[in-house]
């Protein structure tokens, strides 16, 4: 595996893992009052665009890590909408 791929996968993994505590907290507490709906909407759209960008570049690190992060962000967004 080439160095840029390792760097990309490491960066994406760390970014993705940073959302896990928020997902777990929101899921357990069913409280999302301190989460901005606008921020998560923009974040989710941005992640979707990163996935498209990664597909256009045929870059697995960009695609894989942003798809996983997108799933977590959508979970938070849905919890925010449900428990707003």
CSV table of N, CA, C and O in Angstrom, one decimal:
chain,number,residue,atom,x,y,z
A,1,UNK,N,0.8,-1.2,0.0
A,1,UNK,CA,0.0,0.0,0.0
A,1,UNK,C,0.9,1.2,0.0
A,1,UNK,O,1.9,1.3,0.8
A,2,UNK,N,0.5,2.2,-0.8
A,2,UNK,CA,1.4,3.4,-1.0
A,2,UNK,C,1.1,4.4,0.2
A,2,UNK,O,0.1,4.4,0.8
A,3,UNK,N,2.1,5.2,0.5
A,3,UNK,CA,2.1,6.1,1.6
A,3,UNK,C,0.9,7.1,1.5
A,3,UNK,O,0.2,7.2,2.6
A,4,UNK,N,0.5,7.7,0.4
A,4,UNK,CA,-0.6,8.6,0.4
A,4,UNK,C,-1.9,7.8,0.7
A,4,UNK,O,-2.8,8.4,1.4
A,5,UNK,N,-2.0,6.6,0.3
A,5,UNK,CA,-3.2,5.8,0.7
A,5,UNK,C,-3.3,5.5,2.2
A,5,UNK,O,-4.3,5.6,2.8
A,6,UNK,N,-2.2,5.2,2.8
A,6,UNK,CA,-2.1,5.0,4.2
A,6,UNK,C,-2.5,6.3,5.0
A,6,UNK,O,-3.2,6.2,5.9
A,7,UNK,N,-1.9,7.4,4.5
A,7,UNK,CA,-2.2,8.7,5.1
A,7,UNK,C,-3.7,9.0,5.0
A,7,UNK,O,-4.4,9.4,6.0
A,8,UNK,N,-4.3,8.8,3.8
A,8,UNK,CA,-5.7,9.0,3.6
A,8,UNK,C,-6.6,8.2,4.5
A,8,UNK,O,-7.6,8.6,5.1
A,9,UNK,N,-6.3,6.9,4.5
A,9,UNK,CA,-7.1,6.0,5.4
A,9,UNK,C,-7.0,6.3,6.8
A,9,UNK,O,-7.9,6.2,7.6
A,10,UNK,N,-5.8,6.6,7.3
A,10,UNK,CA,-5.6,7.0,8.7
A,10,UNK,C,-6.3,8.3,9.0
A,10,UNK,O,-7.0,8.4,10.0
A,11,UNK,N,-6.2,9.3,8.2
A,11,UNK,CA,-6.9,10.6,8.4
A,11,UNK,C,-8.4,10.3,8.4
A,11,UNK,O,-9.2,10.8,9.3
A,12,UNK,N,-8.9,9.6,7.5
A,12,UNK,CA,-10.4,9.3,7.4
A,12,UNK,C,-10.9,8.5,8.5
A,12,UNK,O,-11.9,8.8,9.1
A,13,UNK,N,-10.1,7.6,9.0
A,13,UNK,CA,-10.5,6.7,10.1
A,13,UNK,C,-10.6,7.6,11.4
A,13,UNK,O,-11.5,7.5,12.1
A,14,UNK,N,-9.6,8.4,11.6
A,14,UNK,CA,-9.6,9.3,12.8
A,14,UNK,C,-10.8,10.3,12.8
A,14,UNK,O,-11.4,10.5,13.8
A,15,UNK,N,-11.0,10.8,11.6
A,15,UNK,CA,-12.2,11.7,11.4
A,15,UNK,C,-13.5,11.0,11.7
A,15,UNK,O,-14.4,11.5,12.4
A,16,UNK,N,-13.6,9.8,11.2
A,16,UNK,CA,-14.8,9.0,11.4
A,16,UNK,C,-15.0,8.7,12.8
A,16,UNK,O,-16.1,8.8,13.4
A,17,UNK,N,-13.9,8.2,13.5
A,17,UNK,CA,-14.0,7.8,14.9
A,17,UNK,C,-14.4,9.0,15.8
A,17,UNK,O,-15.0,8.8,16.9
A,18,UNK,N,-14.1,10.2,15.4
A,18,UNK,CA,-14.4,11.4,16.2
A,18,UNK,C,-15.9,11.6,16.3
A,18,UNK,O,-16.3,12.2,17.3
A,19,UNK,N,-16.7,11.0,15.4
A,19,UNK,CA,-18.1,11.2,15.5
A,19,UNK,C,-18.8,10.1,16.4
A,19,UNK,O,-19.9,10.3,16.9
A,20,UNK,N,-18.1,9.0,16.7
A,20,UNK,CA,-18.7,7.9,17.4
A,20,UNK,C,-19.2,8.4,18.8
A,20,UNK,O,-20.3,8.0,19.2
A,21,UNK,N,-18.4,9.1,19.6
A,21,UNK,CA,-18.9,9.5,20.9
A,21,UNK,C,-20.2,10.3,20.8
A,21,UNK,O,-21.1,10.1,21.6
A,22,UNK,N,-20.4,11.2,19.8
A,22,UNK,CA,-21.6,11.9,19.6
A,22,UNK,C,-22.8,11.1,19.3
A,22,UNK,O,-23.9,11.2,19.8
A,23,UNK,N,-22.6,10.1,18.4
A,23,UNK,CA,-23.6,9.2,18.0
A,23,UNK,C,-24.1,8.4,19.3
A,23,UNK,O,-25.3,8.2,19.5
A,24,UNK,N,-23.1,7.8,20.0
A,24,UNK,CA,-23.4,7.0,21.2
A,24,UNK,C,-24.2,7.8,22.2
A,24,UNK,O,-25.2,7.4,22.8
A,25,UNK,N,-23.7,9.0,22.5
A,25,UNK,CA,-24.3,9.9,23.5
A,25,UNK,C,-25.8,10.2,23.1
A,25,UNK,O,-26.7,10.2,23.9
A,26,UNK,N,-25.9,10.6,21.8
A,26,UNK,CA,-27.3,11.0,21.3
A,26,UNK,C,-28.2,9.8,21.3
A,26,UNK,O,-29.4,9.9,21.7
A,27,UNK,N,-27.7,8.7,21.0
A,27,UNK,CA,-28.5,7.4,20.9
A,27,UNK,C,-29.0,7.0,22.3
A,27,UNK,O,-30.1,6.7,22.5
A,28,UNK,N,-28.0,7.1,23.3
A,28,UNK,CA,-28.3,6.6,24.7
A,28,UNK,C,-29.2,7.6,25.4
A,28,UNK,O,-30.2,7.3,26.0
A,29,UNK,N,-28.9,8.9,25.2
A,29,UNK,CA,-29.7,9.9,26.0
A,29,UNK,C,-31.0,10.4,25.3
A,29,UNK,O,-31.8,11.0,25.9
A,30,UNK,N,-31.0,10.1,24.0
A,30,UNK,CA,-32.2,10.5,23.2
A,30,UNK,C,-32.3,12.1,23.2
A,30,UNK,O,-33.4,12.6,23.1
A,31,UNK,N,-31.2,12.7,23.5
A,31,UNK,CA,-31.1,14.2,23.5
A,31,UNK,C,-30.2,14.7,22.5
A,31,UNK,O,-29.0,14.3,22.5
A,32,UNK,N,-30.7,15.6,21.7
A,32,UNK,CA,-29.8,16.3,20.7
A,32,UNK,C,-30.0,17.8,20.8
A,32,UNK,O,-29.7,18.5,19.8
A,33,UNK,N,-30.4,18.3,21.9
A,33,UNK,CA,-30.7,19.7,22.1
A,33,UNK,C,-29.4,20.6,21.8
A,33,UNK,O,-29.6,21.7,21.4
A,34,UNK,N,-28.2,20.1,22.0
A,34,UNK,CA,-27.0,20.9,21.8
A,34,UNK,C,-26.4,20.7,20.5
A,34,UNK,O,-25.3,21.2,20.2
A,35,UNK,N,-27.1,20.0,19.6
A,35,UNK,CA,-26.6,19.7,18.2
A,35,UNK,C,-27.3,20.7,17.3
A,35,UNK,O,-28.6,20.7,17.3
A,36,UNK,N,-26.6,21.3,16.4
A,36,UNK,CA,-27.1,22.2,15.5
A,36,UNK,C,-27.7,21.5,14.3
A,36,UNK,O,-26.9,20.8,13.6
A,37,UNK,N,-28.9,21.7,14.0
A,37,UNK,CA,-29.5,21.0,12.8
A,37,UNK,C,-28.9,21.5,11.5
A,37,UNK,O,-28.5,20.8,10.6
A,38,UNK,N,-28.7,22.8,11.4
A,38,UNK,CA,-28.1,23.4,10.2
A,38,UNK,C,-26.7,22.9,10.0
A,38,UNK,O,-26.3,22.6,8.9
A,39,UNK,N,-25.9,22.8,11.1
A,39,UNK,CA,-24.5,22.3,10.9
A,39,UNK,C,-24.5,20.9,10.4
A,39,UNK,O,-23.8,20.5,9.5
A,40,UNK,N,-25.4,20.0,11.0
A,40,UNK,CA,-25.4,18.6,10.5
A,40,UNK,C,-26.0,18.5,9.1
A,40,UNK,O,-25.6,17.5,8.4
A,41,UNK,N,-26.9,19.3,8.7
A,41,UNK,CA,-27.4,19.3,7.4
A,41,UNK,C,-26.2,19.6,6.4
A,41,UNK,O,-26.0,18.9,5.4
A,42,UNK,N,-25.5,20.7,6.7
A,42,UNK,CA,-24.4,21.1,5.9
A,42,UNK,C,-23.3,20.1,5.9
A,42,UNK,O,-22.7,19.7,4.8
A,43,UNK,N,-23.0,19.5,7.0
A,43,UNK,CA,-22.0,18.5,7.2
A,43,UNK,C,-22.3,17.2,6.3
A,43,UNK,O,-21.5,16.7,5.6
A,44,UNK,N,-23.6,16.8,6.4
A,44,UNK,CA,-24.1,15.7,5.6
A,44,UNK,C,-24.0,15.9,4.1
A,44,UNK,O,-23.5,15.0,3.4
A,45,UNK,N,-24.4,17.1,3.7
A,45,UNK,CA,-24.2,17.4,2.3
A,45,UNK,C,-22.8,17.4,1.8
A,45,UNK,O,-22.4,16.9,0.8
A,46,UNK,N,-21.9,18.0,2.7
A,46,UNK,CA,-20.5,18.0,2.4
A,46,UNK,C,-19.9,16.7,2.3
A,46,UNK,O,-19.1,16.4,1.4
A,47,UNK,N,-20.3,15.8,3.2
A,47,UNK,CA,-19.8,14.4,3.1
A,47,UNK,C,-20.3,13.7,1.9
A,47,UNK,O,-19.5,12.9,1.2
A,48,UNK,N,-21.5,13.9,1.5
A,48,UNK,CA,-22.0,13.4,0.2
A,48,UNK,C,-21.2,13.8,-1.0
A,48,UNK,O,-20.9,13.0,-1.8
A,49,UNK,N,-20.8,15.1,-1.0
A,49,UNK,CA,-20.0,15.6,-2.1
A,49,UNK,C,-18.6,15.0,-2.0
A,49,UNK,O,-18.0,14.7,-3.1
A,50,UNK,N,-18.1,14.8,-0.8
A,50,UNK,CA,-16.8,14.1,-0.7
A,50,UNK,C,-16.8,12.7,-1.3
A,50,UNK,O,-15.9,12.3,-2.0
A,51,UNK,N,-17.9,12.0,-1.1
A,51,UNK,CA,-18.1,10.6,-1.6
A,51,UNK,C,-18.1,10.7,-3.2
A,51,UNK,O,-17.4,10.0,-3.8
A,52,UNK,N,-18.8,11.7,-3.7
A,52,UNK,CA,-18.9,11.8,-5.2
A,52,UNK,C,-17.5,12.2,-5.7
A,52,UNK,O,-17.0,11.6,-6.7
A,53,UNK,N,-16.8,13.1,-5.0
A,53,UNK,CA,-15.4,13.5,-5.4
A,53,UNK,C,-14.5,12.2,-5.4
A,53,UNK,O,-13.7,12.0,-6.3
A,54,UNK,N,-14.6,11.4,-4.3
A,54,UNK,CA,-13.8,10.2,-4.2
A,54,UNK,C,-14.1,9.3,-5.4
A,54,UNK,O,-13.2,8.6,-5.9
A,55,UNK,N,-15.3,9.1,-5.7
A,55,UNK,CA,-15.7,8.3,-6.8
A,55,UNK,C,-15.1,8.8,-8.1
A,55,UNK,O,-14.6,8.0,-8.9
A,56,UNK,N,-15.2,10.1,-8.3
A,56,UNK,CA,-14.7,10.7,-9.5
A,56,UNK,C,-13.2,10.5,-9.6
A,56,UNK,O,-12.6,10.3,-10.7
A,57,UNK,N,-12.5,10.5,-8.5
A,57,UNK,CA,-11.0,10.3,-8.5
A,57,UNK,C,-10.6,8.9,-8.4
A,57,UNK,O,-9.5,8.5,-8.5
A,58,UNK,N,-11.7,8.0,-8.2
A,58,UNK,CA,-11.4,6.6,-7.9
A,58,UNK,C,-10.4,6.4,-6.8
A,58,UNK,O,-9.4,5.7,-6.9
A,59,UNK,N,-10.8,7.1,-5.7
A,59,UNK,CA,-9.9,7.1,-4.5
A,59,UNK,C,-10.6,6.3,-3.3
A,59,UNK,O,-11.4,6.9,-2.6
A,60,UNK,N,-10.2,5.1,-3.1
A,60,UNK,CA,-10.8,4.3,-2.0
A,60,UNK,C,-10.7,5.0,-0.7
A,60,UNK,O,-11.7,4.9,0.1
A,61,UNK,N,-9.6,5.6,-0.3
A,61,UNK,CA,-9.6,6.2,1.1
A,61,UNK,C,-10.7,7.3,1.2
A,61,UNK,O,-11.3,7.4,2.2
A,62,UNK,N,-10.8,8.1,0.2
A,62,UNK,CA,-11.9,9.1,0.2
A,62,UNK,C,-13.3,8.5,0.2
A,62,UNK,O,-14.1,8.9,1.0
A,63,UNK,N,-13.5,7.6,-0.6
A,63,UNK,CA,-14.8,7.0,-0.7
A,63,UNK,C,-15.2,6.2,0.6
A,63,UNK,O,-16.2,6.5,1.2
A,64,UNK,N,-14.3,5.3,1.0
A,64,UNK,CA,-14.6,4.5,2.2
A,64,UNK,C,-14.8,5.3,3.4
A,64,UNK,O,-15.8,5.1,4.1
A,65,UNK,N,-13.9,6.1,3.8
A,65,UNK,CA,-14.0,6.9,5.0
A,65,UNK,C,-15.1,7.8,5.0
A,65,UNK,O,-15.8,8.0,6.1
A,66,UNK,N,-15.4,8.5,3.9
A,66,UNK,CA,-16.5,9.4,3.9
A,66,UNK,C,-17.9,8.7,3.8
A,66,UNK,O,-18.9,9.3,4.4
A,67,UNK,N,-18.0,7.5,3.3
A,67,UNK,CA,-19.2,6.8,3.3
A,67,UNK,C,-19.5,6.4,4.8
A,67,UNK,O,-20.7,6.6,5.3
A,68,UNK,N,-18.5,5.9,5.5
A,68,UNK,CA,-18.7,5.5,6.9
A,68,UNK,C,-19.1,6.8,7.7
A,68,UNK,O,-20.0,6.8,8.6
A,69,UNK,N,-18.4,7.9,7.5
A,69,UNK,CA,-18.6,9.1,8.3
A,69,UNK,C,-20.0,9.6,7.9
A,69,UNK,O,-20.8,10.1,8.8
A,70,UNK,N,-20.4,9.5,6.7
A,70,UNK,CA,-21.7,9.9,6.2
A,70,UNK,C,-22.8,9.1,6.9
A,70,UNK,O,-23.8,9.7,7.4
A,71,UNK,N,-22.6,7.9,7.1
A,71,UNK,CA,-23.6,7.0,7.8
A,71,UNK,C,-23.8,7.5,9.3
A,71,UNK,O,-24.9,7.7,9.8
A,72,UNK,N,-22.6,7.8,9.9
A,72,UNK,CA,-22.7,8.3,11.3
A,72,UNK,C,-23.4,9.7,11.4
A,72,UNK,O,-24.2,9.9,12.2
A,73,UNK,N,-23.1,10.5,10.4
A,73,UNK,CA,-23.6,11.9,10.4
A,73,UNK,C,-25.2,11.8,10.1
A,73,UNK,O,-25.9,12.6,10.8
A,74,UNK,N,-25.6,10.9,9.3
A,74,UNK,CA,-27.0,10.7,9.0
A,74,UNK,C,-27.7,10.2,10.2
A,74,UNK,O,-28.8,10.6,10.6
A,75,UNK,N,-27.0,9.3,11.0
A,75,UNK,CA,-27.6,8.8,12.2
A,75,UNK,C,-27.9,10.0,13.2
A,75,UNK,O,-28.9,10.1,13.8
A,76,UNK,N,-26.9,10.8,13.4
A,76,UNK,CA,-27.0,12.0,14.2
A,76,UNK,C,-28.1,12.9,13.7
A,76,UNK,O,-28.9,13.4,14.5
A,77,UNK,N,-28.1,13.2,12.4
A,77,UNK,CA,-29.1,14.0,11.8
A,77,UNK,C,-30.5,13.5,12.1
A,77,UNK,O,-31.5,14.2,12.5
A,78,UNK,N,-30.7,12.2,11.9
A,78,UNK,CA,-32.0,11.5,12.1
A,78,UNK,C,-32.4,11.6,13.6
A,78,UNK,O,-33.6,11.8,13.9
A,79,UNK,N,-31.5,11.4,14.5
A,79,UNK,CA,-31.8,11.5,15.9
A,79,UNK,C,-32.1,13.0,16.2
A,79,UNK,O,-33.0,13.2,17.1
A,80,UNK,N,-31.5,13.9,15.6
A,80,UNK,CA,-31.8,15.3,15.9
A,80,UNK,C,-33.2,15.6,15.4
A,80,UNK,O,-34.0,16.3,16.1
A,81,UNK,N,-33.6,15.1,14.2
A,81,UNK,CA,-34.9,15.4,13.7
A,81,UNK,C,-36.0,14.7,14.6
A,81,UNK,O,-37.0,15.2,14.9
A,82,UNK,N,-35.7,13.4,15.0
A,82,UNK,CA,-36.6,12.7,15.8
A,82,UNK,C,-36.8,13.2,17.2
A,82,UNK,O,-37.9,13.3,17.7
A,83,UNK,N,-35.6,13.6,17.9
A,83,UNK,CA,-35.7,14.0,19.3
A,83,UNK,C,-35.5,15.5,19.4
A,83,UNK,O,-35.6,16.0,20.6
A,84,UNK,N,-35.3,16.2,18.3
A,84,UNK,CA,-35.1,17.7,18.2
A,84,UNK,C,-35.3,18.4,19.5
A,84,UNK,O,-35.2,19.5,19.8
